[in-house]
XYZ file of C-alpha atoms in Angstrom:
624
model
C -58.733 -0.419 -112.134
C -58.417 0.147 -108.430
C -58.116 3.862 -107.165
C -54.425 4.867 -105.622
C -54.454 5.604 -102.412
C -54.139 9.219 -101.647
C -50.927 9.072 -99.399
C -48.662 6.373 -101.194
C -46.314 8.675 -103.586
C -45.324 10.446 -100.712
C -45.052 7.185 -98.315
C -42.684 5.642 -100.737
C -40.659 9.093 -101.346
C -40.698 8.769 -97.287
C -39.130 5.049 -97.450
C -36.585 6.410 -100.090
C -35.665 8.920 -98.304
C -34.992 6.666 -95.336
C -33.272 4.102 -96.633
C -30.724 6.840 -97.969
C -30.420 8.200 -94.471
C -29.887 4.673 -92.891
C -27.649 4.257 -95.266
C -26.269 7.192 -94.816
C -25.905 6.616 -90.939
C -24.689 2.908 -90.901
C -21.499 3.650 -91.099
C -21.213 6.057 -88.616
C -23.415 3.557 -86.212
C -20.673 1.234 -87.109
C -17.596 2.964 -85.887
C -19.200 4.374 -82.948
C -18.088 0.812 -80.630
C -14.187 1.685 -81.486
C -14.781 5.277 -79.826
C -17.797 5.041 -77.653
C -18.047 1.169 -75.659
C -16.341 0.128 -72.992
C -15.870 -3.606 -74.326
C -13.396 -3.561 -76.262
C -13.408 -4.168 -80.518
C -11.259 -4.323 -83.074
C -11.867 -5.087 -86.959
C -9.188 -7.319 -89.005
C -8.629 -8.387 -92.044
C -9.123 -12.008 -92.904
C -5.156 -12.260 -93.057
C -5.100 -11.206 -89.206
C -3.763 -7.762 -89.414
C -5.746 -5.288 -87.174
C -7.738 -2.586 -89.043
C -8.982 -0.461 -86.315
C -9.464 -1.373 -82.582
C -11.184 0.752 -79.862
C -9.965 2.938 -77.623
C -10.770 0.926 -74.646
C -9.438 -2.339 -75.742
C -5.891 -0.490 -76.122
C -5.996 0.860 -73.244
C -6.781 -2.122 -71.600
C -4.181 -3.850 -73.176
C -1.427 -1.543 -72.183
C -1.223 0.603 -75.542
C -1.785 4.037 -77.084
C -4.902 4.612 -78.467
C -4.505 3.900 -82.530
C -1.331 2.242 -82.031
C -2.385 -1.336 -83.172
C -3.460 -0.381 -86.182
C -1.700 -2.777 -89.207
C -0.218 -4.867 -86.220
C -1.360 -8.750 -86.183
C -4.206 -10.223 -84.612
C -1.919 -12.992 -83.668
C 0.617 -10.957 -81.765
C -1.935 -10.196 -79.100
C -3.091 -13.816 -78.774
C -1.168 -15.843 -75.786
C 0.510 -18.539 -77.612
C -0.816 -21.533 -75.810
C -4.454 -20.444 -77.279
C -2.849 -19.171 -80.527
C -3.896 -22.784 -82.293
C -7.247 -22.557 -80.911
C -7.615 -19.146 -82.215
C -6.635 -19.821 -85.892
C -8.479 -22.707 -86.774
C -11.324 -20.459 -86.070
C -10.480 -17.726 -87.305
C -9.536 -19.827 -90.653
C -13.134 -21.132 -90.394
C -14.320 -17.785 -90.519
C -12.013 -16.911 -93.251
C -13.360 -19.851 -95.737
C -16.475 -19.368 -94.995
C -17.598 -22.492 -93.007
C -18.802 -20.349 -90.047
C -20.100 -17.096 -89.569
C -19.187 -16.093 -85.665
C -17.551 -18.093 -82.700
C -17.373 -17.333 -79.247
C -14.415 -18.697 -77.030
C -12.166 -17.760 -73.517
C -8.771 -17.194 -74.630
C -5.890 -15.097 -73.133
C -4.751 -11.976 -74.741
C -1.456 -10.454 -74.098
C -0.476 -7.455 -72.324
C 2.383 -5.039 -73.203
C 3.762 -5.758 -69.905
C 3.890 -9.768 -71.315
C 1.042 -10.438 -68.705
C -1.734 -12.868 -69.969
C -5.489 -11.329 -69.655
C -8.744 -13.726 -69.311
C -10.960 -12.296 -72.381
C -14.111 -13.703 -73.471
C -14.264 -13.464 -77.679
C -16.968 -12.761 -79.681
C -16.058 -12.875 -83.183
C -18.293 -12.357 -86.513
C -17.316 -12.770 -90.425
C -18.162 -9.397 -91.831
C -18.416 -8.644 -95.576
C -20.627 -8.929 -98.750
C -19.199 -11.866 -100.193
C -20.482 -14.344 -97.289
C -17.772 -17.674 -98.985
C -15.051 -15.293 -98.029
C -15.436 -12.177 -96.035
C -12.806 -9.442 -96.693
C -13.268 -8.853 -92.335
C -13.262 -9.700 -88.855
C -15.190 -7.951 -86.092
C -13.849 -8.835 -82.811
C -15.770 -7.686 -79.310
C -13.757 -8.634 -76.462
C -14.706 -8.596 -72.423
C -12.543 -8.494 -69.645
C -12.617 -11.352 -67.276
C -10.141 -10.569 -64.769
C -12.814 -9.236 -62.762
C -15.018 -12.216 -63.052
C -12.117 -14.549 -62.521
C -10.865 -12.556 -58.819
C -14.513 -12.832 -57.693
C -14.990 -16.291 -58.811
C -11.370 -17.124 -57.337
C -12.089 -15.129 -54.003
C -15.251 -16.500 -53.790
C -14.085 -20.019 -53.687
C -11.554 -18.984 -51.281
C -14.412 -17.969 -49.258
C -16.311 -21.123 -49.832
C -12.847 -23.476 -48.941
C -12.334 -21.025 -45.586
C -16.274 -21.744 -44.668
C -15.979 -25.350 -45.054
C -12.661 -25.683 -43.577
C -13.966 -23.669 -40.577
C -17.371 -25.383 -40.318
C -15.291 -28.952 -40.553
C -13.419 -27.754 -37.747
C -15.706 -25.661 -35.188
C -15.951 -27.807 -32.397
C -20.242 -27.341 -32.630
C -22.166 -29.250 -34.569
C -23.629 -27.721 -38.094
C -26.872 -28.971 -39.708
C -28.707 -27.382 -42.971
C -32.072 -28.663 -43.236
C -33.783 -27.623 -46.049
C -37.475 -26.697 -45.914
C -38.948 -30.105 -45.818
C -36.841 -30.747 -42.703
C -34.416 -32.479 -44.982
C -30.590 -32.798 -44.003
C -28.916 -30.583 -46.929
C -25.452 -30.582 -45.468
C -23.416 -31.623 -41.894
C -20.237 -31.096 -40.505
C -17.889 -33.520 -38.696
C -18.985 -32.931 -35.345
C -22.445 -33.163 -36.229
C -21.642 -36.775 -37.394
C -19.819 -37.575 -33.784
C -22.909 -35.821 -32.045
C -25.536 -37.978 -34.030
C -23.544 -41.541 -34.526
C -24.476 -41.372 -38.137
C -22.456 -40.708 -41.272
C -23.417 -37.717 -43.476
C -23.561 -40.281 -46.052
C -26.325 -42.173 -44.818
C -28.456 -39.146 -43.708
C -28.031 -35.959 -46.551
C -30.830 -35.871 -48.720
C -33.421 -37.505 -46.086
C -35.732 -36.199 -43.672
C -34.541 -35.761 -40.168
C -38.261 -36.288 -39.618
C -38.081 -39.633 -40.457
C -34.513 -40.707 -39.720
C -34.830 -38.886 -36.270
C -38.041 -38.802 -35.294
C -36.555 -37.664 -31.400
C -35.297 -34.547 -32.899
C -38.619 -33.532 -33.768
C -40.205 -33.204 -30.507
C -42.785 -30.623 -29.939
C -40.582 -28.198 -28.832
C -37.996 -28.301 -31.640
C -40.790 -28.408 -34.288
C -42.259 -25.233 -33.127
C -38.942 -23.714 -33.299
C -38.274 -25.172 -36.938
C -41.348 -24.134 -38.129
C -41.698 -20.517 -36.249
C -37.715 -20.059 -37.823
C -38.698 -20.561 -41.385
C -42.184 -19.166 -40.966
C -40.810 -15.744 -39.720
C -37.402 -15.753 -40.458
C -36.183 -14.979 -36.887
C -33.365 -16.562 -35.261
C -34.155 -18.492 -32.414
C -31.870 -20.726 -29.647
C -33.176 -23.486 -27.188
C -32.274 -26.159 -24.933
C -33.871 -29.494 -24.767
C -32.995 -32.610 -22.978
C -33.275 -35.488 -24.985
C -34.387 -38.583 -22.439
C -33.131 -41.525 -25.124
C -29.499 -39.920 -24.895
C -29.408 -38.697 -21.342
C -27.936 -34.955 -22.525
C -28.516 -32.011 -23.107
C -28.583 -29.938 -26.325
C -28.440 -26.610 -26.708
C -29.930 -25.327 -30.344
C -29.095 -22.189 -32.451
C -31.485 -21.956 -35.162
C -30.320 -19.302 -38.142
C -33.082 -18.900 -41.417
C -31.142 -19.361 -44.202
C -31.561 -19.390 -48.533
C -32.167 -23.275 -48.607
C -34.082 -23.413 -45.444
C -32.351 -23.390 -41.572
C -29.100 -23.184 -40.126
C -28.813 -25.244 -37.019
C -25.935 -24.914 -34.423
C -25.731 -27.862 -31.639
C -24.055 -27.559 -28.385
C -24.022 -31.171 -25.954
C -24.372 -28.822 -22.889
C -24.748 -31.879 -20.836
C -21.655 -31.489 -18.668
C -22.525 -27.640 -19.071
C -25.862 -28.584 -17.650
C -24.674 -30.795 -14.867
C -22.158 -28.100 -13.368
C -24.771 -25.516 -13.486
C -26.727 -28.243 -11.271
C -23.988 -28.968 -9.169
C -23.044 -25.190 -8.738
C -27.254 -24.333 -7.899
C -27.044 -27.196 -5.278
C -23.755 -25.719 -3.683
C -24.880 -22.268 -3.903
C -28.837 -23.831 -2.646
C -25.864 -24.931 0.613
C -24.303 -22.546 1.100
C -27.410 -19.839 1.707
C -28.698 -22.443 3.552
C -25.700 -22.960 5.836
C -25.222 -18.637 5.804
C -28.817 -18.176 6.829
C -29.357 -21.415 9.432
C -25.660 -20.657 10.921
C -25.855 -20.111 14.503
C -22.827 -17.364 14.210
C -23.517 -14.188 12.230
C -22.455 -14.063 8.829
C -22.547 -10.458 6.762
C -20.951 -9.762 3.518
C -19.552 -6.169 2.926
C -18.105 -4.696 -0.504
C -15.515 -2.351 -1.324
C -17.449 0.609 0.496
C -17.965 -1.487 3.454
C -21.599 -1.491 2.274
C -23.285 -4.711 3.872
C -24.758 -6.636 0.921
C -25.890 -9.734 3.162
C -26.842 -10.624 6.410
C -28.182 -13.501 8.321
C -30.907 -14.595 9.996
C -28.728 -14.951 13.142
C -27.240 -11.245 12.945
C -30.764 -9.660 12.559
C -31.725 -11.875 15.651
C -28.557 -11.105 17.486
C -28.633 -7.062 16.719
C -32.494 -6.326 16.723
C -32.296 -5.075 13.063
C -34.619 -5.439 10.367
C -32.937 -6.044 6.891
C -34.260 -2.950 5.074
C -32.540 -1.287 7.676
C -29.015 -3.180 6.597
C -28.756 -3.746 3.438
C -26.968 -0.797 1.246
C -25.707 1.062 4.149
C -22.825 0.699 6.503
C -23.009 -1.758 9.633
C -25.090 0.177 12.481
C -23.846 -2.023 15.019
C -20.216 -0.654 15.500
C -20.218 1.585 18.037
C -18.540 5.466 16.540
C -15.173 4.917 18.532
C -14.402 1.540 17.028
C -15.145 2.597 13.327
C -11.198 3.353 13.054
C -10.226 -0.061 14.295
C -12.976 -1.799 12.552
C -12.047 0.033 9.239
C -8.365 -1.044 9.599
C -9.250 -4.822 9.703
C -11.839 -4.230 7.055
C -8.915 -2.702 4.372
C -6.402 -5.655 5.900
C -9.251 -7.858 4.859
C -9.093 -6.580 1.289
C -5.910 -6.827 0.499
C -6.292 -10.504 1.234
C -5.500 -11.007 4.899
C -7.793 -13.075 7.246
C -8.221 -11.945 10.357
C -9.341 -14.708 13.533
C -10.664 -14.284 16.734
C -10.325 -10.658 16.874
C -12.204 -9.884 19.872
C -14.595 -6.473 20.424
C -17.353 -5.266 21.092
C -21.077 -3.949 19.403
C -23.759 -3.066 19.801
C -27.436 -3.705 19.528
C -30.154 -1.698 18.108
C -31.182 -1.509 21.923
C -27.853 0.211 22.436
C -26.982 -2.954 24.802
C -22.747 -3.950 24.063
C -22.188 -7.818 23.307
C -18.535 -9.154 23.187
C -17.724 -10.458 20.192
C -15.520 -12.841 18.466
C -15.217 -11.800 14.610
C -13.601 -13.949 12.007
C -12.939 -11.568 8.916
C -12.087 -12.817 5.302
C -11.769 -12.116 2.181
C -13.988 -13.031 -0.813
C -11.684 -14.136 -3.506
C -13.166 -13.392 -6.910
C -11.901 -14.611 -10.519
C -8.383 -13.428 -11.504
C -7.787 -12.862 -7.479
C -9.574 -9.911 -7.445
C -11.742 -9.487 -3.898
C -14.729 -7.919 -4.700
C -15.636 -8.017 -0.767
C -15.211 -9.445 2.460
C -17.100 -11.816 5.101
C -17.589 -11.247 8.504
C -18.440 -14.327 10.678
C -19.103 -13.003 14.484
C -19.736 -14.961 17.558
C -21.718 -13.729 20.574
C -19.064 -14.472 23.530
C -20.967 -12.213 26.232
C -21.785 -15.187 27.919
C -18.643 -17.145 27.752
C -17.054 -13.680 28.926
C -18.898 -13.760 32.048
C -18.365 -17.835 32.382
C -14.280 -17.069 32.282
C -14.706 -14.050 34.848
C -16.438 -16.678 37.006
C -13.750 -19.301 36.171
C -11.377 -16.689 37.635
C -12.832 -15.755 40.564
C -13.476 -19.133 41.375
C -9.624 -19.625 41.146
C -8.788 -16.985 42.768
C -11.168 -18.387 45.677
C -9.443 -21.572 45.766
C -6.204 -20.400 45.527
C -6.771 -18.606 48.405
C -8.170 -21.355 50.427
C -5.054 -23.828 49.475
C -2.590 -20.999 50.537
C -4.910 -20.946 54.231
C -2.902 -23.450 55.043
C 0.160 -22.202 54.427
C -0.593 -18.652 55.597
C -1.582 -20.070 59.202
C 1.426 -21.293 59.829
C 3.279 -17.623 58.794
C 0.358 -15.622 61.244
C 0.628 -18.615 63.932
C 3.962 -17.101 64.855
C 3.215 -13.655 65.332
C -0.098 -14.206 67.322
C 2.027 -16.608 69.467
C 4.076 -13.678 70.593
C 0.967 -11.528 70.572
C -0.431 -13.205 72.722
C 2.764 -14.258 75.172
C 3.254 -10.321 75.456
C -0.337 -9.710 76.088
C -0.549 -12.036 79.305
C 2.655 -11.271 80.563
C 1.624 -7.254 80.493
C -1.453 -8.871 81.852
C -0.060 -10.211 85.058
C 1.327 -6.686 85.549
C 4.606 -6.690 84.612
C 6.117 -3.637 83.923
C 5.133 -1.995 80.610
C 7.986 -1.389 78.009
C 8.080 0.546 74.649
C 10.045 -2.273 73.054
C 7.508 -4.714 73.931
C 4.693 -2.493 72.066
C 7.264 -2.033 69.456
C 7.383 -5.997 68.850
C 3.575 -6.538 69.173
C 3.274 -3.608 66.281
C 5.885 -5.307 63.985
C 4.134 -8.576 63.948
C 0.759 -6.963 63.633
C 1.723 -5.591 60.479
C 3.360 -8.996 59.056
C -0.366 -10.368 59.996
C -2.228 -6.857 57.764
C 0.314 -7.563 55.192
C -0.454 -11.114 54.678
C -4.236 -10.534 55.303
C -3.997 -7.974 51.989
C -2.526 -10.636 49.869
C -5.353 -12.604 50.106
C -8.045 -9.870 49.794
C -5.950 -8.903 46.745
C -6.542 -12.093 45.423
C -10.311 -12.988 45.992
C -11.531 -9.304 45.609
C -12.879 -8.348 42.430
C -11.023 -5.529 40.149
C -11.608 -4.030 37.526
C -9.845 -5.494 34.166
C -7.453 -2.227 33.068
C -4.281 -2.515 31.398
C -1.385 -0.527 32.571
C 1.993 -0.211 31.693
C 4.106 -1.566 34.785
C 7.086 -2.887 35.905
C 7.414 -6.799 36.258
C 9.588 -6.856 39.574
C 6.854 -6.248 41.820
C 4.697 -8.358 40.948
C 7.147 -11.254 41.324
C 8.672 -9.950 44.574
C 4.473 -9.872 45.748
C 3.784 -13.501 44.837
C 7.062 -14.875 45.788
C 6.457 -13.176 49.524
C 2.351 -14.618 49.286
C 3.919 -17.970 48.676
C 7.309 -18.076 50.648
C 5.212 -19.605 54.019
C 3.838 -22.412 51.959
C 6.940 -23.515 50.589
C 8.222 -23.148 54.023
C 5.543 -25.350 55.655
C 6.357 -28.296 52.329
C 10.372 -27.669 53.220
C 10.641 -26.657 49.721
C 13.885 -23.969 48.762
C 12.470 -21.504 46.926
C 15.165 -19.548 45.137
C 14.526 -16.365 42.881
C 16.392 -14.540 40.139
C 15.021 -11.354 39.220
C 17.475 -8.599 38.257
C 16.515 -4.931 38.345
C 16.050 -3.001 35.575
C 13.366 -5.360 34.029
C 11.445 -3.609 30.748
C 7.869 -3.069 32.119
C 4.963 -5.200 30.363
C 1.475 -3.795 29.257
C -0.523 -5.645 31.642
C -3.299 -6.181 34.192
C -1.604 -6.768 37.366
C -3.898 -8.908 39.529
C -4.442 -10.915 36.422
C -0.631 -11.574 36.234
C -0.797 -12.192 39.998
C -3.116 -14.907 39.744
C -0.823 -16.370 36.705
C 2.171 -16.977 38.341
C 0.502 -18.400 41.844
C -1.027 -21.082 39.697
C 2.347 -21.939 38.219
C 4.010 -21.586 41.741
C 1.443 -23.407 43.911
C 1.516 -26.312 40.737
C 5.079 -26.520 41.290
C 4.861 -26.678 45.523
C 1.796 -29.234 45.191
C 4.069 -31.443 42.714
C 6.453 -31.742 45.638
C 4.991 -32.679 48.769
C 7.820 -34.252 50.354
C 10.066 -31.070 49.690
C 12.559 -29.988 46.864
C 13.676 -26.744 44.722
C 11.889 -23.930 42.753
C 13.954 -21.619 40.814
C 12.372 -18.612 39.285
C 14.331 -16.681 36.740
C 13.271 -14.018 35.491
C 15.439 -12.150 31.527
C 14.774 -9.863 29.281
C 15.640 -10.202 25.337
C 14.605 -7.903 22.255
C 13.118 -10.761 20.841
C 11.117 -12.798 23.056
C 10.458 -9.282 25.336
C 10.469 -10.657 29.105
C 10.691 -14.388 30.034
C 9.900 -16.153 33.382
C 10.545 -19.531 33.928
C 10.086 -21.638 37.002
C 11.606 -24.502 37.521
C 11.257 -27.578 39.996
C 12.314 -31.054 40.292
C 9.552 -32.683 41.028
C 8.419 -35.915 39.730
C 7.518 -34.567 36.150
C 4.610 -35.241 33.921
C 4.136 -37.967 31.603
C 4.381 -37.513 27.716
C 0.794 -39.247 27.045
C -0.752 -36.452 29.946
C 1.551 -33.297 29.004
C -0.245 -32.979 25.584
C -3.178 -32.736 28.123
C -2.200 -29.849 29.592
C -4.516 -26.618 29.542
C -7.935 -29.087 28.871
C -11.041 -27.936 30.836
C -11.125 -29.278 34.110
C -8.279 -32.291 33.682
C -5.904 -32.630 36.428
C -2.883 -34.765 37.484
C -3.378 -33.701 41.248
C -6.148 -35.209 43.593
C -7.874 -32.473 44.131
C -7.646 -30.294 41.488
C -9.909 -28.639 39.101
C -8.118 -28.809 35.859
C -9.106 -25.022 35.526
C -5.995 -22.941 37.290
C -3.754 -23.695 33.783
C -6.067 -23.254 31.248
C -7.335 -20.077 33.102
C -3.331 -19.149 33.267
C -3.174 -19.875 29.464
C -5.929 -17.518 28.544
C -4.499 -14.580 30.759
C -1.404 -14.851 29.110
C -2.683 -14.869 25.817
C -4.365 -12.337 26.576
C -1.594 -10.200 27.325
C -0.397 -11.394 23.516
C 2.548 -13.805 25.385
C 2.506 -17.564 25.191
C 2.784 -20.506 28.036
C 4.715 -23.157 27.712
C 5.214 -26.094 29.635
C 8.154 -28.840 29.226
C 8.295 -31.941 31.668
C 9.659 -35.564 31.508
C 8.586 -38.108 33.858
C 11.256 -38.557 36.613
C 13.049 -35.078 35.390
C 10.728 -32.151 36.893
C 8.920 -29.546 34.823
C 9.704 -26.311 33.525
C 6.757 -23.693 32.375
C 8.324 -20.773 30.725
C 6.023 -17.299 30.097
C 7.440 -14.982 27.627
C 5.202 -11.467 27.463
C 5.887 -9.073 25.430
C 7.210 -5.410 26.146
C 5.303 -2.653 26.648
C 6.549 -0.554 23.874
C 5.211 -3.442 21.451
C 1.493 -3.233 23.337
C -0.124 -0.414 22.705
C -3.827 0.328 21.561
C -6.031 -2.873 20.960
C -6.294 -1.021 17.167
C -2.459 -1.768 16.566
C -3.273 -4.874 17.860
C -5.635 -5.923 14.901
C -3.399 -4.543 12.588
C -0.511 -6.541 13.784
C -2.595 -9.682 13.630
């Protein structure tokens, strides 16, 4: 007879006394669901009527805790899974199952339906026909928003990657095409049909060019996003790739950046111009921004000035001398509120401190949405053709005063003839007499006065503009000119009433302006006829002088003509005494004109303005 073990009486009293507390404690294990868990339970009889449910599941359902006890199971089922739910729960009822599990809708006191997932067990000792049903029930509303907003989500993303203008690949790991938009079909000629599913390695082999298969690999490798541009030679374009790791391998955007690609050509090769014309341009060319900071200059201005470009650039222009900084600041702020400013003419200076005349063309740079971010100042050395016009002048002047020799001779012919009559009769010793000295005195000063017109003309002065009256200087050249048109038997005739408004002017160049137009007139009509001169003032037009004659006129092809270097109607002309007339008056901000028909004599009409409208060449810019 084998021994008993030392420890087994009190091992089994140990398994007694367990079973009695597990026993003891089912129960209470049991209930603790209908206080304790937040899915919700409920027992019921096998007739449907609710025991006990949990505290949750009431509450969820819109009730008072305890108050579904002894109501029916099938009052809380929605009635279109009511049919459902009783042939199982008959099942479970006979016996034939033991649990089911199903999605049915439960109702809410409000009468709203609520998505539950059911878990339901036969419960009971005799297992052909439990005496209970234990119910555990789980919300699904939750489930059912996410799983509704998420394919929201998923309809939005495909309805926005069917419609992005780009192109959208997925290739999957192996390089195979996992999904593709519609554009990517119109960007590849092939249907997504034909292509998901098979390697773009194979179907494409152009795609995978060294380049792109670095990036491919180095994207799924690392799992950096990466973008590049590749021209693809079979195609003739441009693509520009955005490469994005993703889950299932790599997102791929595609741009055709060919036309892209081909402006961004065109616009290098204008830009590649234009520095090319800015920096090979004869003229000087500087670019200034809002601070009238230069930002560029040419070659030609750092040749013209004597500058070095590290002196320029950043800093304010060094070649405007300190009293025109007002007047060059002026055009500089008319400039930037988008005027352009021509041929403003003035002066600067070189690192040397030598002054050029210049001719400066100021405009503005027009950025996007019209702002003007700065301006550009083209200027043009003139010095020389400053000194060539000065020499034009005094030329004319010359050979105005040699044409009017002629006619001058005749007016001092007379007076020496008496000068010298007198002279031999006092000679021969007749008796002397104050009124013969008076005589010879009076027609010595006709021969100074003429003598002074002349010296007027050809000697040179000094260009300064005063404010003076206009009746002078008429009454001066009408009196220089008055023997010539004498000697041609021409009528001069003259209106010039007093009380003219005085011009801002420089008088011998005004002079030399209106003998040209008078000595055109008298050399138009050799045989004799009339010049008028009128002279009128108006608030408008300021003063006007016209002369008029009725001499054979000019023809229509040869009037537009008029003012050209060095072409002439006359003989022996120059072609030079109208345009030179042309620039004085411009000068004086008037204009010329001149209005002939053949057979019906000319008129030239100069209109300048008044001298309270000229005043300091600063106001002039502005005005301009």
């Amino acid at each position: 007879m084998q021994d008993q073990h030392p420890y087994r009486p009190a091992l089994e009293h140990d398994l007694r006394d367990g079973r009695t507390d597990l026993q003891r404690l089912l129960p209470e294990l049991a209930l603790k669901p209908f206080s304790l868990s937040d899915v919700g339970t409920l027992l019921a009889a096998a007739d449907g009527r609710l025991v006990k449910s949990s505290e949750s599941l009431s509450r969820l359902l819109g009730y008072e805790p305890g108050s579904l006890r002894n109501s029916s199971l099938q009052e809380l089922v929605h009635p279109g899974d009511l049919l459902l739910h009783m042939h199982h729960l008959s099942r479970l009822a006979a016996g034939q199952s033991t649990r089911y599990s199903a999605e049915m809708r439960l109702m809410h006191r409000s009468g709203e339906p609520l998505p539950m997932f059911v878990s339901a067990f036969a419960v009971g000792e005799d297992t052909d026909a439990p005496r209970y049903i234990y119910m555990q029930v789980q919300d699904l509303s939750g489930r059912l928003r996410a799983e509704s907003a998420l394919q929201d989500s998923l309809l939005h993303l495909h309805s926005l990657l069917e419609t992005m203008t780009d192109a959208y690949l997925m290739l999957g790991r192996e390089g195979e095409f996992l999904y593709m938009n519609r554009s990517a079909e119109e960007l590849l000629g092939r249907s997504r049909t034909d292509l998901l599913g098979r390697s773009c390695r194979v179907l494409m082999p152009e795609w995978y060019g060294p380049v792109f298969y670095r990036s491919f690999q180095r994207g799924l490798e690392e799992g950096v996003p990466l973008s590049l541009q590749e021209h693809f030679p079979s195609e003739q374009r441009w693509l520009e790739l955005h490469c994005r790791p993703c889950k299932p391998g790599l997102s791929v955007f595609v741009r055709d950046v060919t036309r892209h690609k081909a402006q961004e050509e065109k616009l290098r090769a204008t830009k590649q111009q234009l520095d090319s014309m800015i920096e090979h341009a004869a003229d000087n060319i500087v670019i200034l921004d809002s601070s009238f900071r230069l930002l560029r200059v040419n070659q030609a201005f750092l040749d013209t000035f004597g500058f070095s470009e590290e002196e320029l650039i950043g800093r304010r222009p060094p070649n405007i001398p300190d009293e025109l900084w007002i007047e060059s600041e002026l055009l500089f702020r008319q400039a930037f509120q988008g005027k352009q400013i021509s041929g403003f003419e003035t002066v600067r200076r070189r690192k040397d401190g030598l002054l050029l005349d210049m001719s400066l063309t100021i405009s503005p740079i027009v950025g996007a949405d019209h702002h003007i971010p700065g301006i550009c100042i083209i200027g043009r050395d003139i010095s020389e053709h400053k000194r060539t016009e000065e020499l034009l002048r005094s030329s004319e002047k010359l050979a105005v005063a040699g044409q009017l020799a002629a006619g001058v001779a005749h007016e001092i012919r007379n007076p020496l003839t008496s000068l010298k009559g007198f002279t031999q009769f006092m000679k021969a010793g007749a008796q002397y007499k104050e009124q013969y000295l008076d005589i010879m005195m009076s027609e010595l000063d006709r021969i100074e006065q003429i003598i002074s017109e002349l010296l007027l003309l050809a000697r040179p002065q000094a260009v300064t503009y005063r404010t003076k009256p206009l009746e002078p200087i008429l009454t001066h050249v009408i009196s220089l000119l008055e023997p010539q048109a004498n000697l041609q038997n021409v009528e001069l005739l003259a209106s010039i009433p007093s009380g003219l408004p005085p011009v801002y002017c420089e008088e011998n160049h005004l002079k030399q302006v209106f003998i040209n137009l008078m000595k055109n007139a008298l050399e138009a009509m050799p045989r004799g006829g009339r010049l008028e001169l009128a002279a009128s003032a108006s608030e408008e037009d300021g003063v006007c002088v016209t002369l008029e004659d009725n001499g054979p006129g000019i023809p229509a092809e040869l009037l537009k003509r008029l003012g050209e270097p060095f072409f002439t109607t006359k003989e022996k002309g120059s072609g030079l005494g109208l345009m030179v007339s042309q620039k004085i008056v411009a000068e004086h901000g008037g204009r010329l004109s001149v209005d002939s028909r053949e057979g019906g004599g000319t008129t030239v009409t100069v209109v300048l303005p008044q001298a309270s409208e000229r005043t300091d060449p600063a106001s002039d810019a502005a005005d301009s």
